[in-house]
CSV table of C-alpha atoms in Angstrom, one decimal:
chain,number,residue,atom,x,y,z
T,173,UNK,CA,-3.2,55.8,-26.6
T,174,UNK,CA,-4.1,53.8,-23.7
T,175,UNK,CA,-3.8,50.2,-24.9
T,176,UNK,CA,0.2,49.6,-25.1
T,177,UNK,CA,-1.1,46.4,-27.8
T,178,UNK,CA,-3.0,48.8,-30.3
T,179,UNK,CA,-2.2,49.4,-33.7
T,180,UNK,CA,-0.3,51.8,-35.7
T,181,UNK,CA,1.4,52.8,-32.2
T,182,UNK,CA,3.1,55.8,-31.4
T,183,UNK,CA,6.1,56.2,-29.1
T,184,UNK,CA,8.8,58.9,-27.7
T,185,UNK,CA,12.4,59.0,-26.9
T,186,UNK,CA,13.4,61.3,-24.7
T,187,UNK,CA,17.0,62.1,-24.0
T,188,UNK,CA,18.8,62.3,-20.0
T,189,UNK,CA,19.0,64.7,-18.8
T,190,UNK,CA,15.2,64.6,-18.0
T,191,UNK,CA,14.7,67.9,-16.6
T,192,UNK,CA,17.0,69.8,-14.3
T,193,UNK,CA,15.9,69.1,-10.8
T,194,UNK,CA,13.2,67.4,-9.0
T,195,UNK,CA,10.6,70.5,-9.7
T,196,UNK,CA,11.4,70.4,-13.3
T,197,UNK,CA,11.2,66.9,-13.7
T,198,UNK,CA,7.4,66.6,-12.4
T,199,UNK,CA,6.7,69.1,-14.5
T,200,UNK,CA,8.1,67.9,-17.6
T,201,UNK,CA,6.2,64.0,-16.5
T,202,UNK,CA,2.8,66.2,-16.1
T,203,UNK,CA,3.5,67.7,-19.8
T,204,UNK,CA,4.7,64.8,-21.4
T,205,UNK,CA,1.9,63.1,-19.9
T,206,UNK,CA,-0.8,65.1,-22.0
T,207,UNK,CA,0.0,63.8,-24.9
T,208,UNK,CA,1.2,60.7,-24.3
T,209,UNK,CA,0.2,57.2,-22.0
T,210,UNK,CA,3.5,56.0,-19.5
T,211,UNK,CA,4.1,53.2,-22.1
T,212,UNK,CA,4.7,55.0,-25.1
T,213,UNK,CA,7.1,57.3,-23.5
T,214,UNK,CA,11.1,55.9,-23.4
T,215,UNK,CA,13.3,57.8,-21.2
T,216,UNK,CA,16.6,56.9,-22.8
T,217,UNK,CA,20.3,56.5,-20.9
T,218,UNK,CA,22.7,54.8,-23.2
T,219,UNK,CA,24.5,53.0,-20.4
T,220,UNK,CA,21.3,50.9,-19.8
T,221,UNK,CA,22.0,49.4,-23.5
T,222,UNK,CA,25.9,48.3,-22.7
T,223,UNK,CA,26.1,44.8,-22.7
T,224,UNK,CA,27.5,44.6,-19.7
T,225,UNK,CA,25.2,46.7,-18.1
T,226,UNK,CA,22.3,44.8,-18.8
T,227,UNK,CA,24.5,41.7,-17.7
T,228,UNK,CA,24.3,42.6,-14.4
T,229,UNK,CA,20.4,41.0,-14.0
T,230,UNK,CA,21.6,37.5,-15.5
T,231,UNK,CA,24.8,38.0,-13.3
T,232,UNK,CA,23.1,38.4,-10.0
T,233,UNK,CA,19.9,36.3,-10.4
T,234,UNK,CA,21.2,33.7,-12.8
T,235,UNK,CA,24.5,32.4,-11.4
T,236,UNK,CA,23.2,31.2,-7.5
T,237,UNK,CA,26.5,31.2,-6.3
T,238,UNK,CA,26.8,35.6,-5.8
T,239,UNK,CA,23.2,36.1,-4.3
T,240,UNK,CA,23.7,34.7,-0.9
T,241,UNK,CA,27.0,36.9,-0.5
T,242,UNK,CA,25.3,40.1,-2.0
T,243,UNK,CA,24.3,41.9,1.3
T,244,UNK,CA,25.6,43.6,4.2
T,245,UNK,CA,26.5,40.1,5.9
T,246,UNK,CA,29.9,39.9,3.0
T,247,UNK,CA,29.5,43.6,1.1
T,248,UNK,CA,32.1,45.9,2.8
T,249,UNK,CA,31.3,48.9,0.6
T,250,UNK,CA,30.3,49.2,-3.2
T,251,UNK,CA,32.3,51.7,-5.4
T,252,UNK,CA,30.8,53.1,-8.7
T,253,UNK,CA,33.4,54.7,-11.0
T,254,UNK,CA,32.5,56.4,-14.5
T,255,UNK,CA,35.9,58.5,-15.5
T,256,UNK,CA,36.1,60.7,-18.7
T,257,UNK,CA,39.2,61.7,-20.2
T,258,UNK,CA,37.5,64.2,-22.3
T,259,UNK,CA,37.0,67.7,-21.4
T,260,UNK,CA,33.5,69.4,-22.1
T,261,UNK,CA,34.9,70.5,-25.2
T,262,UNK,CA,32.0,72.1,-27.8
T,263,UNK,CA,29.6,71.3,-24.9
T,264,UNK,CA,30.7,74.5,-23.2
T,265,UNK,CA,27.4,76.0,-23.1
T,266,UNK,CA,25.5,72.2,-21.9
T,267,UNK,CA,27.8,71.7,-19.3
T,268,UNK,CA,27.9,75.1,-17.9
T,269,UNK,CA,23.7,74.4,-17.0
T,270,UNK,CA,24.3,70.8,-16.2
T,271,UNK,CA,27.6,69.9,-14.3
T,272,UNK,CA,28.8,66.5,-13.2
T,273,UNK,CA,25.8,65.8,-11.0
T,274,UNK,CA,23.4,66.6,-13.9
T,275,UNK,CA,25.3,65.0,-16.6
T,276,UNK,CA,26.3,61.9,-14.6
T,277,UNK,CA,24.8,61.4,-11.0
T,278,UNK,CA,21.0,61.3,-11.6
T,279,UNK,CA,21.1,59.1,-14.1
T,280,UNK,CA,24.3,57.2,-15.2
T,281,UNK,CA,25.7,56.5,-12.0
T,282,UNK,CA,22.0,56.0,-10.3
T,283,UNK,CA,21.4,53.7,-13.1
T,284,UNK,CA,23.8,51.4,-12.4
T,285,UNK,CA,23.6,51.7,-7.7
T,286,UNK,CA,19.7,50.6,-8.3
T,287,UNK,CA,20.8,47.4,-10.8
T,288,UNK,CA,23.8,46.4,-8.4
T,289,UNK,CA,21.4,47.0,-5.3
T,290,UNK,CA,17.9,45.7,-6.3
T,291,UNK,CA,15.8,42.7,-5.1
T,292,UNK,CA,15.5,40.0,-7.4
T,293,UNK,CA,12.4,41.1,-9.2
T,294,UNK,CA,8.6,38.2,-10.1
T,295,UNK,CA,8.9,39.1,-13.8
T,296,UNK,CA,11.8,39.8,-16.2
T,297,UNK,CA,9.6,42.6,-17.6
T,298,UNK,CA,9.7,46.2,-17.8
T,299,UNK,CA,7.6,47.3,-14.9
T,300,UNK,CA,8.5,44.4,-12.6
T,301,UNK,CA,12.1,45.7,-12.9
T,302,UNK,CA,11.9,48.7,-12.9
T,303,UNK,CA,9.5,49.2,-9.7
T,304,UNK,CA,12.7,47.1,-7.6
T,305,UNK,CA,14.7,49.9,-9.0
T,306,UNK,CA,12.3,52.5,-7.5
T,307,UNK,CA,12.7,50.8,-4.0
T,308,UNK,CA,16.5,51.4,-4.5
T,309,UNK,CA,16.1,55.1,-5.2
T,310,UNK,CA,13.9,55.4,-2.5
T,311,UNK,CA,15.1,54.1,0.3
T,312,UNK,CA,18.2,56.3,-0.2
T,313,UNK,CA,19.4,58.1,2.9
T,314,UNK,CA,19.1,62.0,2.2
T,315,UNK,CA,21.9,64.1,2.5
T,316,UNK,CA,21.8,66.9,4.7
T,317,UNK,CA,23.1,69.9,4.8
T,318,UNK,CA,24.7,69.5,8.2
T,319,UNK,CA,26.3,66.4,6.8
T,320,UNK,CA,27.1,67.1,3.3
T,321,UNK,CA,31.0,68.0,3.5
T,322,UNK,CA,31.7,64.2,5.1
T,323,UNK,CA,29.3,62.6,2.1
T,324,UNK,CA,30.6,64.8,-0.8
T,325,UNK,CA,32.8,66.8,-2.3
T,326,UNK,CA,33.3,68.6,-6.2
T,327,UNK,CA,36.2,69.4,-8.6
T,328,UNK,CA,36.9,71.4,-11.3
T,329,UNK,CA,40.4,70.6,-13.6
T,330,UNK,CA,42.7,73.1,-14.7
T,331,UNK,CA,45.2,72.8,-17.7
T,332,UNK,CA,46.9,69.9,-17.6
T,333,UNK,CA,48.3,66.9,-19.3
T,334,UNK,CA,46.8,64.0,-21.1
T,335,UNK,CA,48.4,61.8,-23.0
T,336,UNK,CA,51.8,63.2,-22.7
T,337,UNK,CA,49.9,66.5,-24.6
T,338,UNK,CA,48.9,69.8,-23.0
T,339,UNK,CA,45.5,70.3,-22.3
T,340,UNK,CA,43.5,73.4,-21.0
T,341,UNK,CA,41.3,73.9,-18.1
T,342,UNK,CA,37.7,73.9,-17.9
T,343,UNK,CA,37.6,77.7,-17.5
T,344,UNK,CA,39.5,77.8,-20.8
T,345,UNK,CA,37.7,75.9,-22.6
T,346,UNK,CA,35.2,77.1,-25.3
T,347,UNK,CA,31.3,78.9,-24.0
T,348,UNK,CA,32.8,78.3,-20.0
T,349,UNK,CA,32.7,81.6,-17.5
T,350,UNK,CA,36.3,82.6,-17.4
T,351,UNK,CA,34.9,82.1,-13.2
T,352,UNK,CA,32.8,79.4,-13.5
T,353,UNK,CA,32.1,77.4,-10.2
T,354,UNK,CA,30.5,74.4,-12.1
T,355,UNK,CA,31.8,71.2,-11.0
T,356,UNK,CA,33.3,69.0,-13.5
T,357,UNK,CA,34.1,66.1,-10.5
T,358,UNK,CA,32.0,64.6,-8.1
T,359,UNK,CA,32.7,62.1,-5.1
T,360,UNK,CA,29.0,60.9,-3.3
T,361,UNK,CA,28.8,58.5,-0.7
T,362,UNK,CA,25.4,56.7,-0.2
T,363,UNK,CA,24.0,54.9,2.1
T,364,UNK,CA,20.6,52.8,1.4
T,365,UNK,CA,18.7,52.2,4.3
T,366,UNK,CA,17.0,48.7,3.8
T,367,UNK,CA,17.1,45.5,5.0
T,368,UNK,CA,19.8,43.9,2.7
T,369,UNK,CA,22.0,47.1,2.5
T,370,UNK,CA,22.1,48.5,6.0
T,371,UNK,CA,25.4,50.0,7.2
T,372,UNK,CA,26.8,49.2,3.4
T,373,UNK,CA,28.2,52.6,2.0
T,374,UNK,CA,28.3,53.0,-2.3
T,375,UNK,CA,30.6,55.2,-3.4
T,376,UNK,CA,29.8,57.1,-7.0
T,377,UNK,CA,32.6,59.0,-8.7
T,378,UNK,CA,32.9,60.3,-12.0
T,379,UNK,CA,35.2,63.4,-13.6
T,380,UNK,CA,36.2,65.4,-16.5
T,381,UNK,CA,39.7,64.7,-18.2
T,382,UNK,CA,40.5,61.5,-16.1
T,383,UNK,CA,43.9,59.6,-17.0
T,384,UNK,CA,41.7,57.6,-19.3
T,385,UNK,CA,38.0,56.8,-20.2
T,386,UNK,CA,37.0,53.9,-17.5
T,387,UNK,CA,33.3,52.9,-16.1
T,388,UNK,CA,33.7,49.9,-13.8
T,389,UNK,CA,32.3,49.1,-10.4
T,390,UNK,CA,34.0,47.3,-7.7
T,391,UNK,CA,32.7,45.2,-5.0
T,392,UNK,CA,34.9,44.7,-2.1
T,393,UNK,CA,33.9,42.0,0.6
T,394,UNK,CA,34.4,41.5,4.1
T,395,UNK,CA,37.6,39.6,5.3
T,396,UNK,CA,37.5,36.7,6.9
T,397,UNK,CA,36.6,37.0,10.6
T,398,UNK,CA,39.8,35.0,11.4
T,399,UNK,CA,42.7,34.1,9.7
T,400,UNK,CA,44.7,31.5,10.7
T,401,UNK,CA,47.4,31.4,8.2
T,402,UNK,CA,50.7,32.9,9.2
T,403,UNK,CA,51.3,36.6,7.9
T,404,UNK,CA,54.1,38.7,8.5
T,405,UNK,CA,53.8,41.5,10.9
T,406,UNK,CA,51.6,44.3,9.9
T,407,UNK,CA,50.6,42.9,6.8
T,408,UNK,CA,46.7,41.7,6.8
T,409,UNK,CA,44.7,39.5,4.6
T,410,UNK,CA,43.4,41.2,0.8
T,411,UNK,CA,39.7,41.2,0.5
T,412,UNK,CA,38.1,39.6,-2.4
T,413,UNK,CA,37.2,42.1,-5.5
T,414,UNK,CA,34.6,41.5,-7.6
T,415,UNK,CA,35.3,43.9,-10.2
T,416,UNK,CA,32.8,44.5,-13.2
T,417,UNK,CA,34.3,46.9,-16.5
T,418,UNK,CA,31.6,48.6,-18.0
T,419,UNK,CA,33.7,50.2,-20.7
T,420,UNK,CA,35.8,49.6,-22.1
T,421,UNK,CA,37.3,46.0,-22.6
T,422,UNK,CA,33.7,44.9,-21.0
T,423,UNK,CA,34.1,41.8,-18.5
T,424,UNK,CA,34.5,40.7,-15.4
T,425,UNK,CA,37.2,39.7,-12.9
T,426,UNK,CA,37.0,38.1,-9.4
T,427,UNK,CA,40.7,38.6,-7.3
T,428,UNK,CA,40.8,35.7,-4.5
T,429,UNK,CA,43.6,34.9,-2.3
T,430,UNK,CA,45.3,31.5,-3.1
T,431,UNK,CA,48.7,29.9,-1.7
T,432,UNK,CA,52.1,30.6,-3.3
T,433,UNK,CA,54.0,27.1,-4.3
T,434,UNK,CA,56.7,26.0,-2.2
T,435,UNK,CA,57.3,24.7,1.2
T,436,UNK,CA,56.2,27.9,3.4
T,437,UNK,CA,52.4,28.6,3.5
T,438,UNK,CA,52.7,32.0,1.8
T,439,UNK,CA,49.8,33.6,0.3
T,440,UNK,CA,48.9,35.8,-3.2
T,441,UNK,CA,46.2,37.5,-4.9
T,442,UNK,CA,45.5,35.8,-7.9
T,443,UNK,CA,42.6,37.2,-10.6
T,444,UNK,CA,40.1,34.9,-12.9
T,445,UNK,CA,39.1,37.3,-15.4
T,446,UNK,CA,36.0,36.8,-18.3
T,447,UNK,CA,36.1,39.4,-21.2
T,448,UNK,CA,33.0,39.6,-23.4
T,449,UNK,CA,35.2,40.2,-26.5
T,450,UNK,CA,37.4,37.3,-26.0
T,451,UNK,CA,34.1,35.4,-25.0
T,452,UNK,CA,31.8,36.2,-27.7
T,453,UNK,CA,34.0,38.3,-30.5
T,454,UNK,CA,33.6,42.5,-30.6
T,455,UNK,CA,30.1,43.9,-30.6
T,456,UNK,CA,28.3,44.5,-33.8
T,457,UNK,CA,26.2,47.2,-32.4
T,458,UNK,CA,26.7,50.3,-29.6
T,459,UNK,CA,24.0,51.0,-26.7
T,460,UNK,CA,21.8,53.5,-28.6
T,461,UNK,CA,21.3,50.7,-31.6
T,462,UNK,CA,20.2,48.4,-28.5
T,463,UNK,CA,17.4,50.8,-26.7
T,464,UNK,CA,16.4,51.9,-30.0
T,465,UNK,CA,15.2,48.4,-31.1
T,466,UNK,CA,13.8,47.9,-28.4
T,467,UNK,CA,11.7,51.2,-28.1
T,468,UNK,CA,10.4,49.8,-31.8
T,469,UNK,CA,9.7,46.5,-30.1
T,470,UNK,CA,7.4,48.2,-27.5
T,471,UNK,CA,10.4,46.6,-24.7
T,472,UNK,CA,10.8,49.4,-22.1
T,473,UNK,CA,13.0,47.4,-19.5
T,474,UNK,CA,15.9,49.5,-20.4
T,475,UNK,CA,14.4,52.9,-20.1
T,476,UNK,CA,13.1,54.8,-17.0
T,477,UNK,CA,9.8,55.2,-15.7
T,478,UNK,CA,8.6,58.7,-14.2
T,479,UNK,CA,8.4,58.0,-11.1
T,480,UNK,CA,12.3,56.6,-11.3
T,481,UNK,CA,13.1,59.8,-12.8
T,482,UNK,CA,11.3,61.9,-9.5
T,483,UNK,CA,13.1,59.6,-7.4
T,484,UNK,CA,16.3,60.3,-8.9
T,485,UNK,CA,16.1,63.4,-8.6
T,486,UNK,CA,15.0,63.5,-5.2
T,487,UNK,CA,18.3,61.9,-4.3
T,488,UNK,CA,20.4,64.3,-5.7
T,489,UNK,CA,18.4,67.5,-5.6
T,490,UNK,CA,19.9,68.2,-1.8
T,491,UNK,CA,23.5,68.4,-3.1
T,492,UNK,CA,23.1,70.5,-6.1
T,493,UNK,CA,20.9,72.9,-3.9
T,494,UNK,CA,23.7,73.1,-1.3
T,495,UNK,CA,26.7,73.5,-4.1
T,496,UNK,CA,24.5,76.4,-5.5
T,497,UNK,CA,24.2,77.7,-2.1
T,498,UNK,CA,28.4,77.9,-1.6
T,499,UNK,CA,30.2,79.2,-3.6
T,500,UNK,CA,33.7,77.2,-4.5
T,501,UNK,CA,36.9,79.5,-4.0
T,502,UNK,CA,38.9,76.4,-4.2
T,503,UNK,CA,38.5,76.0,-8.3
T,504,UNK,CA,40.1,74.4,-10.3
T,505,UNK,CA,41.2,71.9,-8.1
T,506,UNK,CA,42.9,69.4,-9.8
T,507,UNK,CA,44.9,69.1,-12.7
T,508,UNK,CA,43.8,67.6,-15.8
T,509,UNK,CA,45.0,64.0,-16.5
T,510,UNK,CA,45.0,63.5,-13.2
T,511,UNK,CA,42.0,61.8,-10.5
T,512,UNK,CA,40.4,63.9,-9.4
T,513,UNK,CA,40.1,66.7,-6.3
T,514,UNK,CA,42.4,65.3,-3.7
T,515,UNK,CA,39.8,66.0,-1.2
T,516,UNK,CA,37.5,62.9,-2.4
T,517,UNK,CA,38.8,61.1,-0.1
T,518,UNK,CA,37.0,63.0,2.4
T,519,UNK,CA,34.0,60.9,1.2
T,520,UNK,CA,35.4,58.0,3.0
T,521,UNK,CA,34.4,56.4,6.5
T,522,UNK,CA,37.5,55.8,8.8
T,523,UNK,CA,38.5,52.4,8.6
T,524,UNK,CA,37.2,51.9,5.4
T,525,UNK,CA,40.1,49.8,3.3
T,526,UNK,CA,41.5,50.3,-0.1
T,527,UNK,CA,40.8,48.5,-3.0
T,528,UNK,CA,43.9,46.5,-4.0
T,529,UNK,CA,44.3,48.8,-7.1
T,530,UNK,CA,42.1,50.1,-10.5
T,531,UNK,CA,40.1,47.9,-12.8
T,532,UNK,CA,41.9,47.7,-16.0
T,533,UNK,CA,41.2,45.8,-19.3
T,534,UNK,CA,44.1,43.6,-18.0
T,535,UNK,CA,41.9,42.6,-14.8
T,536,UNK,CA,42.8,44.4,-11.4
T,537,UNK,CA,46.4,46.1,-10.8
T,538,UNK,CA,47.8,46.7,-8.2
T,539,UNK,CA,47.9,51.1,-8.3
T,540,UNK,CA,46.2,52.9,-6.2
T,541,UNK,CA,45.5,56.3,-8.0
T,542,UNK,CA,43.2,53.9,-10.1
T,543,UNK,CA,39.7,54.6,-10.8
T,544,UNK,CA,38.4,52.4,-8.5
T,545,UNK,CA,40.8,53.2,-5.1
T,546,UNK,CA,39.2,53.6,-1.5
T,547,UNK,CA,42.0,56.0,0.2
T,548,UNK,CA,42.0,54.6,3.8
T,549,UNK,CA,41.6,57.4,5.6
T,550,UNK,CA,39.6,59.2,8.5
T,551,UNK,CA,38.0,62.6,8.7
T,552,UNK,CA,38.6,65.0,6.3
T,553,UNK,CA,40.6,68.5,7.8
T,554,UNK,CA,40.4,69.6,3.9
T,555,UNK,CA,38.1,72.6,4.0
T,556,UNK,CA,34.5,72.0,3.4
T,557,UNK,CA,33.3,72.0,-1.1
């Protein structure tokens, strides 16, 4: 059906994950593509129907206060947390063919680096969008092999506790390899090389049987170039968080610095903090409701185009080709309930600050096992994942 306006119309939804690599994925677009035109075909991710997901376009290019500050100029890095506290439970045999990368990276995670990264778009519509989002994906440094232990590194839990309650590992759990070296954790660091993002690392994470269920991304700016307030010795000025919850308790919270009352010039970090519940009242309808209107309203801005999909896979294809390559005698890794593989933190440049603490439903705290905690540390000595 070539004309997206003619009537009755036909379309498909197709579930993530679309295909299983880069070679499958073409594949799959060329088969798809017999039968049907681009527009009638809606590649669906649920996270692209959260509210605050979608918020992210009317954030960024309706407020004109964040866009001058969203670059490399103020950005010091970009971190992209989605943390399950579920195991793979009766997905046993899904999870064993898919992994963290599969199930998370190419699409989830992706997802939301091209929305916080992308050019303003001409057109709120669905190809205008979506072809910024391309760019993104595209100008994506690869990931060698020579380089891959210093820009990533897997997990796999073992038993542990959640919830004060015993819980097994993945090897234990149902349709898993008693020896299985799929990874149920995964630590990326990107780099996009384009004008506005230059020398700006993102940071994707996401695990299996997390302390809790959290999706949130964090945007840490630089510190000033000079501070000329008085601080005590050794101590240094907090950077500014932008910190956006995806799920749940969806909002948004900004931590500044401002001065503590009283005669010294002493300083604090403070939070403002908007919640779409307290805002609006609780959502009447979840993700799938959203993307499935619009699919019936012929509106495909929340859904992928194949050529995002290629690209998406083209991104992550090097690391699950050098995973499968080497073979993990380090697994499980860490225990369930817990963060993740201690050696993430490998992921992180030297000098590259921590976050003040997690993004909670109660704004930012102040831990730092959180979700959303840079470890400040240099090169990795772990051994290579």
């Amino acid at each position: 059906m070539p004309d997206p306006k003619q009537r009755p119309w036909v379309r498909v939804i197709i579930e993530k994950p679309f295909g299983r690599s880069l070679e499958s994925a073409v594949a799959l677009n060329a088969t798809v593509r017999r039968a049907f035109a681009e527009h009638q075909v809606y590649r669906i991710d649920h996270y692209l129907g959260k509210e605050t997901v979608q918020n992210l376009l009317v954030f960024r290019f309706a407020n004109s206060i964040f866009e001058p500050v969203w670059n490399r100029q103020h950005v010091h890095h970009v971190q992209i947390t989605a943390a399950e506290s579920v195991g793979a439970e009766h997905r046993g045999k899904y999870y064993e063919e898919a992994g963290v990368v599969r199930d998370m990276f190419q699409n989830h995670l992706l997802q939301l680096l091209t929305l916080m990264a992308m050019e303003p778009p001409v057109t709120f519509s669905a190809d205008a969008v979506r072809d910024e989002k391309v760019k993104v994906l595209r100008a994506i440094r690869p990931i060698t092999p020579a380089v891959m232990h210093d820009y990533s590194v897997r997990g796999q839990y073992g038993p542990g506790t959640i919830d004060g309650k015993p819980v097994p590992g993945y090897r234990q759990e149902p349709d898993v390899a008693p020896d299985s070296a799929t990874p149920t954790y995964g630590a990326v660091r990107f780099m996009i090389d384009n004008w506005r993002w230059q020398g700006v690392p993102f940071y994707l994470r996401s695990g299996k049987r997390m302390p809790r269920r959290a999706s949130e991304i964090a945007i840490q700016f630089r510190q000033p170039p000079h501070v000329m307030f008085p601080l005590p010795e050794g101590q240094t000025i907090e950077s500014n968080i932008l910190a956006i919850r995806v799920q749940p308790e969806e909002g948004i919270a900004l931590r500044f610095e401002v001065k503590v009352p009283g005669i010294e010039v002493k300083m604090a970090s403070v939070d403002m903090d908007f919640r779409y519940a307290e805002a609006f009242g609780e959502l009447d309808h979840d993700a799938y409701e959203t993307l499935l209107l619009d699919c019936m309203l012929g509106e495909a801005t929340l859904f992928t185009r194949s050529d995002e999909v290629e690209a998406a896979w083209a991104v992550v294809d090097p690391m699950l080709a050098f995973w499968a390559s080497k073979r993990p005698d380090h697994f499980p890794n860490y225990p369930a309930g817990t963060w993740g593989a201690d050696r993430g933190r490998r992921v992180h440049r030297p000098g590259r600050r921590q976050v003040a603490g997690a993004v909670t439903s109660a704004g930012i705290t102040g831990s730092e096992s959180g979700p959303c905690a840079v470890p400040a540390t240099g090169r990795a000595t772990a051994a290579p994942g």
